[in-house]
Every structure is written in structure tokens, then in C-alpha cells.
Tab-separated table of C-alpha atoms in Angstrom:
chain	number	residue	atom	x	y	z
A	220	MET	CA	49.870	122.077	97.580
A	221	SER	CA	51.614	121.826	94.204
A	222	ILE	CA	54.902	122.982	95.754
A	223	TYR	CA	54.598	120.296	98.446
A	224	ILE	CA	53.928	117.583	95.821
A	225	THR	CA	56.866	118.793	93.690
A	226	ILE	CA	59.217	118.646	96.677
A	227	GLN	CA	57.963	115.161	97.523
A	228	TYR	CA	58.517	113.977	93.947
A	229	ILE	CA	62.044	115.390	93.855
A	230	LEU	CA	63.079	113.786	97.170
A	231	LEU	CA	61.362	110.510	96.300
A	232	GLY	CA	63.130	110.486	92.920
A	233	LEU	CA	66.601	111.203	94.311
A	234	LEU	CA	66.314	108.614	97.075
A	235	SER	CA	64.845	106.096	94.635
A	236	LEU	CA	67.837	106.454	92.286
A	237	ALA	CA	70.269	105.887	95.143
A	238	THR	CA	68.259	102.909	96.423
A	239	LEU	CA	67.882	101.302	92.991
A	240	TYR	CA	71.649	101.518	92.524
A	241	ILE	CA	72.435	99.559	95.682
A	242	LEU	CA	69.454	97.214	95.126
A	243	PHE	CA	70.721	96.214	91.674
A	244	PHE	CA	74.231	95.414	92.881
A	245	ALA	CA	73.011	93.826	96.119
A	246	VAL	CA	70.980	91.320	94.103
A	247	ALA	CA	73.855	90.862	91.631
A	248	GLY	CA	76.175	90.085	94.535
A	249	LEU	CA	74.092	87.010	95.322
A	250	PHE	CA	75.300	85.535	92.003
A	251	TYR	CA	78.990	86.238	92.531
A	252	ARG	CA	81.210	83.202	92.079
A	253	GLN	CA	84.846	83.112	93.136
A	254	PRO	CA	87.014	82.204	90.110
A	255	ARG	CA	88.683	78.812	90.401
A	256	VAL	CA	92.448	78.734	90.105
A	257	GLY	CA	94.898	75.941	89.414
A	258	ASN	CA	98.578	75.488	90.099
A	259	PRO	CA	100.591	78.705	89.732
A	260	ALA	CA	102.251	79.360	86.384
A	261	LYS	CA	105.039	81.073	88.302
A	262	TYR	CA	105.734	82.719	91.639
A	263	ARG	CA	106.001	86.482	91.387
A	264	LYS	CA	108.374	88.559	93.465
A	265	MET	CA	106.234	90.665	95.801
A	266	ALA	CA	106.788	93.704	97.973
A	267	ILE	CA	104.383	94.018	100.909
A	268	PHE	CA	104.197	97.723	101.762
A	269	ILE	CA	103.094	98.568	105.310
A	270	PRO	CA	103.050	102.351	105.746
A	271	GLY	CA	102.411	103.588	109.262
A	272	TYR	CA	102.261	106.930	111.033
A	273	LYS	CA	103.010	106.721	114.787
A	274	GLU	CA	101.749	103.127	114.778
A	275	ASP	CA	104.116	101.910	117.515
A	276	ALA	CA	101.348	99.963	119.261
A	277	VAL	CA	100.630	97.623	116.349
A	278	ILE	CA	103.442	97.617	113.809
A	279	THR	CA	105.684	94.952	115.376
A	280	GLU	CA	102.970	92.304	115.538
A	281	VAL	CA	101.824	93.153	112.010
A	282	ALA	CA	105.357	92.943	110.599
A	283	ILE	CA	106.015	89.587	112.268
A	284	SER	CA	102.687	88.233	110.995
A	285	ALA	CA	103.447	89.406	107.450
A	286	LEU	CA	106.707	87.405	107.501
A	287	GLN	CA	104.750	84.173	108.011
A	288	GLN	CA	103.143	83.851	104.585
A	289	GLN	CA	102.868	80.414	102.976
A	290	TYR	CA	104.718	81.666	99.931
A	291	PRO	CA	108.208	80.728	98.743
A	292	MET	CA	110.930	82.290	100.872
A	293	GLY	CA	112.868	84.906	98.969
A	294	MET	CA	109.888	85.673	96.742
A	295	TYR	CA	108.460	88.396	98.961
A	296	ASP	CA	109.772	91.225	101.119
A	297	VAL	CA	108.006	92.990	103.957
A	298	VAL	CA	108.610	96.736	103.604
A	299	VAL	CA	107.719	98.772	106.697
A	300	ILE	CA	107.486	102.509	106.015
A	301	ALA	CA	107.967	104.087	109.432
A	302	ASP	CA	106.772	107.666	109.739
A	303	SER	CA	107.424	109.290	113.133
A	304	PHE	CA	107.944	106.026	115.044
A	305	ARG	CA	109.630	105.869	118.448
A	306	GLU	CA	113.286	104.791	118.568
A	307	ASP	CA	112.493	101.647	120.595
A	308	THR	CA	110.013	100.551	117.912
A	309	LEU	CA	112.577	101.190	115.179
A	310	GLN	CA	115.154	99.117	117.047
A	311	ILE	CA	112.769	96.144	117.120
A	312	LEU	CA	111.954	96.540	113.417
A	313	ARG	CA	115.674	96.666	112.546
A	314	SER	CA	116.123	93.306	114.267
A	315	LEU	CA	113.500	91.706	112.032
A	316	PRO	CA	114.080	90.434	108.467
A	317	VAL	CA	112.084	93.323	106.994
A	318	LYS	CA	113.082	96.253	104.822
A	319	LEU	CA	112.693	99.340	106.964
A	320	VAL	CA	112.198	102.696	105.249
A	321	GLU	CA	112.248	105.564	107.739
A	322	VAL	CA	110.433	108.701	106.631
A	323	GLN	CA	109.264	111.973	108.129
A	324	PHE	CA	107.315	114.652	106.326
A	325	GLU	CA	106.127	118.119	107.202
A	326	LYS	CA	102.665	116.897	106.163
A	327	SER	CA	102.416	113.121	106.259
A	328	THR	CA	100.311	111.160	103.756
A	329	LYS	CA	100.121	107.536	102.711
A	330	SER	CA	100.882	108.417	99.103
A	331	LYS	CA	104.094	110.237	100.105
A	332	ALA	CA	105.204	107.260	102.177
A	333	LEU	CA	104.573	104.767	99.381
A	334	ASN	CA	106.338	106.912	96.791
A	335	ARG	CA	109.355	107.414	99.016
A	336	ALA	CA	109.636	103.660	99.646
A	337	MET	CA	109.466	102.821	95.930
A	338	GLU	CA	112.092	105.476	95.187
A	339	THR	CA	114.351	103.863	97.820
A	340	LEU	CA	113.988	100.204	96.856
A	341	THR	CA	116.210	98.779	94.128
A	342	THR	CA	114.860	95.203	93.957
A	343	ALA	CA	112.956	94.243	90.820
A	344	TYR	CA	109.463	93.329	92.032
A	345	ASP	CA	106.535	91.971	90.055
A	346	VAL	CA	103.720	92.829	92.489
A	347	ALA	CA	103.122	95.552	95.067
A	348	VAL	CA	100.843	94.603	97.979
A	349	VAL	CA	99.569	97.491	100.109
A	350	LEU	CA	98.435	97.037	103.708
A	351	ASP	CA	97.497	99.320	106.562
A	352	ALA	CA	99.636	99.264	109.701
A	353	ASP	CA	97.029	97.180	111.555
A	354	ASN	CA	96.305	94.625	108.790
A	355	ILE	CA	96.894	90.907	109.314
A	356	MET	CA	96.938	88.706	106.213
A	357	GLU	CA	95.831	85.104	106.285
A	358	PRO	CA	98.849	82.844	105.590
A	359	ASP	CA	97.701	82.028	102.029
A	360	PHE	CA	96.970	85.619	101.017
A	361	LEU	CA	99.984	86.031	98.714
A	362	THR	CA	99.366	82.633	97.118
A	363	LYS	CA	95.847	83.689	96.141
A	364	ILE	CA	97.020	87.079	94.938
A	365	ASN	CA	99.643	85.352	92.776
A	366	ALA	CA	96.932	83.103	91.279
A	367	ALA	CA	94.874	86.154	90.316
A	368	PHE	CA	97.833	87.612	88.445
A	369	ASP	CA	98.125	84.271	86.621
A	370	GLN	CA	94.718	85.101	85.162
A	371	GLY	CA	96.022	88.317	83.667
A	372	TYR	CA	94.780	90.889	86.180
A	373	ARG	CA	96.929	93.922	86.944
A	374	ALA	CA	95.036	95.045	90.043
A	375	VAL	CA	93.385	92.894	92.741
A	376	GLN	CA	91.435	93.737	95.880
A	377	GLY	CA	91.393	91.204	98.699
A	378	HIS	CA	88.588	90.645	101.185
A	379	ARG	CA	89.127	92.991	104.092
A	380	ARG	CA	87.154	91.931	107.133
A	381	ALA	CA	86.928	92.765	110.825
A	382	LYS	CA	89.699	91.782	113.200
A	383	ASN	CA	87.750	92.860	116.284
A	384	LEU	CA	84.045	92.828	117.221
A	385	ASN	CA	84.482	93.942	120.798
A	386	ASN	CA	81.820	96.652	120.994
A	387	SER	CA	78.821	98.052	119.143
A	388	TRP	CA	80.819	100.577	117.121
A	389	ALA	CA	83.206	97.875	115.907
A	390	ILE	CA	80.286	95.643	114.932
A	391	LEU	CA	78.542	98.421	113.013
A	392	ASP	CA	81.797	99.292	111.246
A	393	ALA	CA	82.341	95.614	110.370
A	394	VAL	CA	78.797	95.222	109.039
A	395	SER	CA	79.206	98.405	106.989
A	396	GLU	CA	82.378	97.074	105.384
A	397	GLU	CA	80.766	93.716	104.571
A	398	ILE	CA	77.816	95.498	102.955
A	399	ASN	CA	80.293	97.438	100.814
A	400	ASN	CA	82.152	94.211	99.992
A	401	HIS	CA	78.897	92.687	98.765
A	402	ILE	CA	77.636	95.684	96.754
A	403	PHE	CA	80.792	97.351	95.439
A	404	ARG	CA	82.956	94.296	95.032
A	405	LYS	CA	80.979	91.061	94.664
A	406	GLY	CA	77.993	92.748	93.019
A	407	HIS	CA	80.112	94.682	90.553
A	408	ARG	CA	82.260	91.717	89.586
A	409	ALA	CA	79.147	89.574	89.093
A	410	VAL	CA	78.011	91.882	86.256
A	411	GLY	CA	81.483	92.334	84.759
A	412	LEU	CA	82.402	95.698	86.283
A	413	SER	CA	85.496	96.352	88.378
A	414	SER	CA	85.705	95.837	92.092
A	415	ALA	CA	86.142	98.924	94.224
A	416	ILE	CA	89.457	99.145	96.056
A	417	ILE	CA	89.676	100.073	99.734
A	418	GLY	CA	93.160	101.452	100.351
A	419	SER	CA	94.617	98.294	101.865
A	420	GLY	CA	94.578	94.540	101.276
A	421	MET	CA	95.149	95.284	97.592
A	422	ALA	CA	97.801	94.341	95.034
A	423	PHE	CA	99.050	95.814	91.768
A	424	GLU	CA	101.498	95.039	89.005
A	425	TYR	CA	104.571	96.709	90.499
A	426	GLY	CA	105.824	98.841	87.608
A	427	PHE	CA	102.309	99.937	86.793
A	428	PHE	CA	101.626	100.886	90.433
A	429	LYS	CA	104.896	102.797	90.775
A	430	SER	CA	104.147	104.740	87.595
A	431	MET	CA	100.589	105.541	88.718
A	432	MET	CA	101.656	106.642	92.190
A	433	SER	CA	104.428	108.916	90.931
A	434	ASP	CA	101.992	111.740	90.238
A	435	VAL	CA	99.546	111.032	93.083
A	436	HIS	CA	99.763	113.650	95.805
A	437	ALA	CA	96.440	113.104	97.553
A	438	VAL	CA	96.236	113.900	101.256
A	439	GLY	CA	93.296	111.554	101.652
A	440	GLY	CA	91.733	108.989	99.328
A	441	PHE	CA	94.789	108.134	97.234
A	442	ASP	CA	93.104	104.813	96.430
A	443	LYS	CA	90.236	106.659	94.746
A	444	GLU	CA	92.642	108.633	92.602
A	445	ILE	CA	94.442	105.555	91.299
A	446	GLU	CA	91.094	103.790	90.893
A	447	LEU	CA	89.950	106.487	88.472
A	448	LYS	CA	93.265	106.283	86.639
A	449	MET	CA	92.950	102.524	86.164
A	450	LEU	CA	89.334	102.532	85.058
A	451	LYS	CA	89.958	105.366	82.616
A	452	GLN	CA	92.557	103.078	81.014
A	453	ARG	CA	89.994	100.208	81.030
A	454	ILE	CA	92.046	98.149	83.485
A	455	THR	CA	89.731	95.750	85.293
A	456	ILE	CA	90.125	95.462	89.077
A	457	ALA	CA	89.553	91.914	90.328
A	458	TYR	CA	88.148	90.904	93.706
A	459	LEU	CA	89.172	87.845	95.729
A	460	ASP	CA	86.499	87.105	98.293
A	461	ASN	CA	88.565	84.254	99.743
A	462	ALA	CA	91.832	86.230	100.165
A	463	MET	CA	91.431	87.527	103.713
A	464	VAL	CA	93.003	90.560	105.355
A	465	TYR	CA	91.901	91.395	108.897
A	466	ASP	CA	91.446	95.053	109.707
A	467	GLU	CA	90.858	96.770	113.021
A	468	LYS	CA	87.391	98.289	113.265
A	469	ILE	CA	86.762	101.569	115.043
A	470	GLN	CA	85.756	101.437	118.704
A	471	GLU	CA	84.790	105.026	119.546
A	472	ALA	CA	82.162	107.434	118.269
A	473	GLU	CA	84.704	110.217	117.738
A	474	VAL	CA	86.912	107.997	115.564
A	475	PHE	CA	83.817	106.882	113.629
A	476	GLY	CA	82.953	110.508	112.885
A	477	ASN	CA	86.490	111.528	111.889
A	478	GLN	CA	86.966	108.496	109.670
A	479	ARG	CA	83.674	109.061	107.834
A	480	ARG	CA	84.377	112.763	107.449
A	481	ARG	CA	87.652	111.936	105.718
A	482	TRP	CA	85.997	109.340	103.455
A	483	LEU	CA	83.063	111.587	102.512
A	484	SER	CA	85.351	114.522	101.755
A	485	ALA	CA	87.504	112.348	99.472
A	486	GLN	CA	84.447	110.974	97.665
A	487	LEU	CA	82.993	114.421	97.026
A	488	HIS	CA	86.374	115.703	95.842
A	489	TYR	CA	86.836	112.887	93.337
A	490	PHE	CA	83.229	113.066	92.139
A	491	ARG	CA	83.645	116.747	91.309
A	492	ASN	CA	86.973	116.127	89.560
A	493	GLY	CA	86.111	112.830	87.893
A	494	PHE	CA	82.478	113.005	86.814
A	495	PRO	CA	82.808	115.316	83.777
A	496	ASP	CA	85.614	113.252	82.297
A	497	ALA	CA	83.896	109.956	83.156
A	498	PHE	CA	80.686	111.125	81.476
A	499	LYS	CA	82.651	112.129	78.368
A	500	HIS	CA	84.320	108.716	78.227
A	501	LEU	CA	80.942	107.006	78.609
A	502	ILE	CA	79.448	108.911	75.659
A	503	LEU	CA	82.461	108.894	73.359
A	504	LYS	CA	84.142	105.589	74.257
A	505	GLY	CA	81.450	103.540	76.024
A	506	ASN	CA	83.565	103.267	79.188
A	507	LEU	CA	80.835	102.211	81.633
A	508	ASP	CA	83.304	101.052	84.308
A	509	TYR	CA	84.859	104.519	84.579
A	510	PHE	CA	81.466	106.249	84.651
A	511	ASP	CA	80.109	103.851	87.268
A	512	LYS	CA	83.025	104.668	89.554
A	513	ALA	CA	82.230	108.377	89.359
A	514	ILE	CA	78.593	107.590	90.189
A	515	GLN	CA	79.731	105.535	93.213
A	516	PHE	CA	81.421	108.611	94.659
A	517	ILE	CA	78.134	110.526	94.852
A	518	GLN	CA	76.212	107.663	96.448
A	519	PRO	CA	75.128	108.574	99.994
A	520	PRO	CA	76.521	106.380	102.781
A	521	ARG	CA	74.228	103.414	103.365
A	522	ILE	CA	73.402	104.414	106.930
A	523	LEU	CA	72.435	107.936	105.824
A	524	LEU	CA	70.409	106.608	102.906
A	525	LEU	CA	68.480	104.282	105.201
A	526	ALA	CA	67.883	107.076	107.730
A	527	ALA	CA	66.730	109.493	105.024
A	528	VAL	CA	64.351	106.974	103.480
A	529	MET	CA	62.838	105.975	106.832
A	530	ILE	CA	62.497	109.476	108.282
A	531	MET	CA	61.276	111.191	105.115
A	532	GLY	CA	59.061	108.262	104.243
A	533	ALA	CA	57.339	108.399	107.626
A	534	ALA	CA	57.036	112.190	107.562
A	535	PHE	CA	55.579	112.344	104.044
A	536	ALA	CA	53.248	109.382	104.655
A	537	ILE	CA	51.752	111.097	107.693
A	538	ALA	CA	51.522	114.458	105.908
A	539	ASN	CA	49.891	112.833	102.875
A	540	VAL	CA	47.146	111.382	105.051
A	541	ILE	CA	46.579	114.697	106.796
A	542	LEU	CA	46.420	116.540	103.470
A	543	GLY	CA	44.110	113.901	101.972
A	544	LEU	CA	46.432	112.970	99.073
A	545	HIS	CA	45.949	109.746	97.141
A	546	PHE	CA	47.340	106.671	98.941
A	547	THR	CA	49.776	105.923	96.097
A	548	TYR	CA	52.044	108.690	97.354
A	549	SER	CA	52.473	106.950	100.700
A	550	VAL	CA	52.711	103.504	99.084
A	551	SER	CA	55.658	104.748	97.014
A	552	TRP	CA	57.542	105.589	100.206
A	553	ILE	CA	56.712	102.170	101.686
A	554	ILE	CA	58.007	100.418	98.555
A	555	LEU	CA	61.175	102.544	98.643
A	556	ALA	CA	61.810	101.781	102.324
A	557	THR	CA	61.258	98.065	101.701
A	558	ALA	CA	63.717	98.056	98.785
A	559	CYS	CA	66.348	99.916	100.823
A	560	ILE	CA	66.044	97.582	103.816
A	561	PHE	CA	66.071	94.503	101.571
A	562	SER	CA	69.241	95.719	99.792
A	563	LEU	CA	71.094	96.022	103.081
A	564	LEU	CA	69.788	92.811	104.615
A	565	VAL	CA	70.854	90.608	101.689
A	566	SER	CA	74.304	92.252	101.735
A	567	VAL	CA	75.038	91.351	105.348
A	568	PRO	CA	76.813	87.970	105.830
A	569	ARG	CA	74.836	85.386	107.781
A	570	SER	CA	77.501	85.315	110.491
A	571	PHE	CA	76.310	88.749	111.620
A	572	TYR	CA	72.743	87.634	112.195
A	573	ASN	CA	73.066	87.276	115.950
A	574	SER	CA	72.119	88.982	119.209
A	575	LYS	CA	75.273	91.122	119.351
A	576	THR	CA	74.508	92.641	115.973
A	577	MET	CA	70.917	93.257	116.985
A	578	ALA	CA	72.154	95.091	120.074
A	579	ALA	CA	74.558	97.131	117.949
A	580	VAL	CA	71.734	98.111	115.583
A	581	ALA	CA	70.346	100.176	118.465
A	582	GLY	CA	73.281	102.501	117.799
A	583	LEU	CA	72.246	103.176	114.193
A	584	PRO	CA	70.440	106.447	114.969
A	585	ARG	CA	73.568	107.802	116.665
A	586	GLY	CA	75.665	106.514	113.779
A	587	ALA	CA	73.401	108.299	111.296
A	588	MET	CA	73.723	111.502	113.346
A	589	MET	CA	77.522	111.163	113.341
A	590	MET	CA	77.427	110.786	109.558
A	591	LEU	CA	75.245	113.875	109.232
A	592	LEU	CA	77.617	115.874	111.437
A	593	SER	CA	80.495	114.598	109.326
A	594	LEU	CA	78.792	116.019	106.227
A	595	LEU	CA	78.401	119.385	107.920
A	596	ARG	CA	82.136	119.407	108.795
A	597	ILE	CA	83.320	118.005	105.486
A	598	ARG	CA	84.910	121.182	104.163
A	599	GLY	CA	88.687	120.878	103.979
A	600	ALA	CA	88.822	117.328	105.343
A	601	ASN	CA	90.393	116.054	102.132
A	602	LYS	CA	93.223	118.579	102.490
A	603	THR	CA	94.093	117.636	106.058
A	604	PHE	CA	95.780	114.428	107.220
A	605	ILE	CA	93.363	112.765	109.681
A	606	HIS	CA	95.104	109.912	111.439
A	607	THR	CA	93.101	106.911	112.677
A	608	LYS	CA	95.058	105.489	115.617
A	609	HIS	CA	95.113	101.683	115.900
A	610	THR	CA	95.369	99.723	119.127
A	611	THR	CA	95.587	96.040	118.159
A	612	GLY	CA	97.945	94.379	115.724
């Protein structure tokens, strides 16, 4: 019996820590306020980097859209980094007023593509904006990014949201991203910590970004590597909830699994590499932002956390009754499940409270299973380029 109780305490404790973390920032996110900005002090010269690997289906529309920013002409360039594109796609891109950087690597990565482009360009830029090959910016995106740099920030994450909600997988992916926006961006900024970056829809002081990227060789999760670099230097990452970038959400179970496997592998890799140093900087230099980022990397995915809390909570509650244990054991699981559900519910935008989302929720068990399978196949995923093919620009 004592072994059973000990195991229950350990599991309850671990899941409680993970739940309390997201609960704290979910509540904090309710108090987030978008900073007000005035007229721009100046217009910065920006380079919009759009790296793509075999993205022939979407890149033309994305490039044309990027050229339509409500920002002074001549103050921004669209830089398409074309890795393994078809010749007909390249011909179209050459006819557009974009800077085309053609690359091909034995092992393609986003970090290699960005570094090659910055080595090639000779223009003096102030800001580097990084998109994915399927991202569509709202017309005022650069204007809002410029305003954030007026406030002294050197790194800014925009609000990446769903471009498509055409099936249950896309809806679940969109909801997941909005939960992360609320907890890891709005919630963190509300208490004075840095926003998490996502890998696209983000902007950096150009020289600073070029210098950081020069020694980044990550196959997957390059954004996590530069995030750790910035926070170690105490550089605050801002978040603009009103600067929109639309991103294609996954539409198939297989893509969902592959994408999560890549993300989980990168997180585990950077937790192992970053936690000891982050802990040292917390103790010796009081760098909470850096330490918090390392803790984020070990947080279980929200869907897995919810599944673990619900399944283990139900199993232990039933076993506790059968074994005649005091009711407080079972009550603890009920409180934990309530806190976990509440954290997620308050993080979901009201626009998702509709019948389509409710129908998509029926796919959560399968989604949790896909996440679990991703964990089991996580080995080596961070060392292999896993391409997510896009279908809509």
C-alpha cells in the first residue's frame, strides 16, 4: 500500500507542477494589455526573409502578398530563399520585385538558408523579419513591428494565427496555437517576462540577428537556440498581439504527428543543453527570464498534460475508493483536473467557442495518442530535417 501511495504522490506532484505553471500564466494572460504606440520616430529599412523548401505550391502567392505592405516603398525588401524549387516557380519569382536567393544544400535547414541569404545581401538593413513560406502578413504588420522597435525592443514576436479552419485537425492545431499565444506570450509579457518566439512572424534588429545566426547550425528548432541566446543576454522579447501573420494549420493526422515529433525533440534537446546554464544564471545573476525559458522546454504538451491528468485522475480515484483510502486523495485529483481544464478554457479565444470546435474536440483522444506516439519516436528527430508541406498560400 505504501508503494502505491508513494507512486500516487509522485505522479500527482509532477502533474500539479506542470498544471500550476500553465494556470499561473493563463490567469496572467487575462491581464495582458497591448502597448499603445504613437507616430513612428523613423521608418526602419526591413528585410522580409521567406525561406522555403520545395514550396512551389504556395510561394508565389506569399511573395506577392508580402509586397503589398502599407509601409513606405523602398523601406522594405522581400527576400525569397528558394531551396530546391522548380524552374517554372523560379521564373515567376524572378519576374517579381523580390530579391531571390537560390540555395541547395546536401541537408537543408532553415538556419542554413537564412545564413546564406544574409551572407549574400549587401543592403544595410535595420530589421530582419522572418516568415514561413506559407505566411501571409496583414498589410499593417511592418508598421506595427516598426513601432515596437521605436520602444527600444530588439526582438519582437507577432501574433501568428490560423489561415485555414477547414477540418478538425486544422481547428485543433489553431486552438493549440492560440492557447500557446495566451500562456507563453500574453501571459509572460503580462508579468514582465519575455514572449516565446515561434519560428516565423518574428522580427529582430538586423545586425544582432545576423550575428546570432552565424553560429546557429540547428537542424530543427533554430528559434529555440536563438531564444536562449537572447534571454541569456537579458534581451527582452516583445509580443504584438495585434500584428497578425496567418499561418497554414495542419490538415492530416500524419502531418500532425511528424510536426509534434520535431517540436518535442527540439524542446528536449534544448532543455538538456540549456537547463544547467540557465539554473546557474538564475542563482548567480538572478536571470529569471532565461531560467523560465529552460523550464518551458520541459513542459508537457497541453494535450498530453490534459490527457494524463484526466486518465490518471480517474484511475487513481477509482483505485482509492476500492482500496478504502481517505477521500482527500481523490479530491486532489479532481482539483488538479479542474485547474488544468480551467487553464486551457480561459486561454482559448471566444471566437473558437462554436459548434465546429466542439466537433473537433472529439478528435482530442486521437490527438493525444499521436502526441504519445511522437514521444516514443522522438529519438533523432532533432537531427533530421522533417519538412511540413504547405498547400495554401
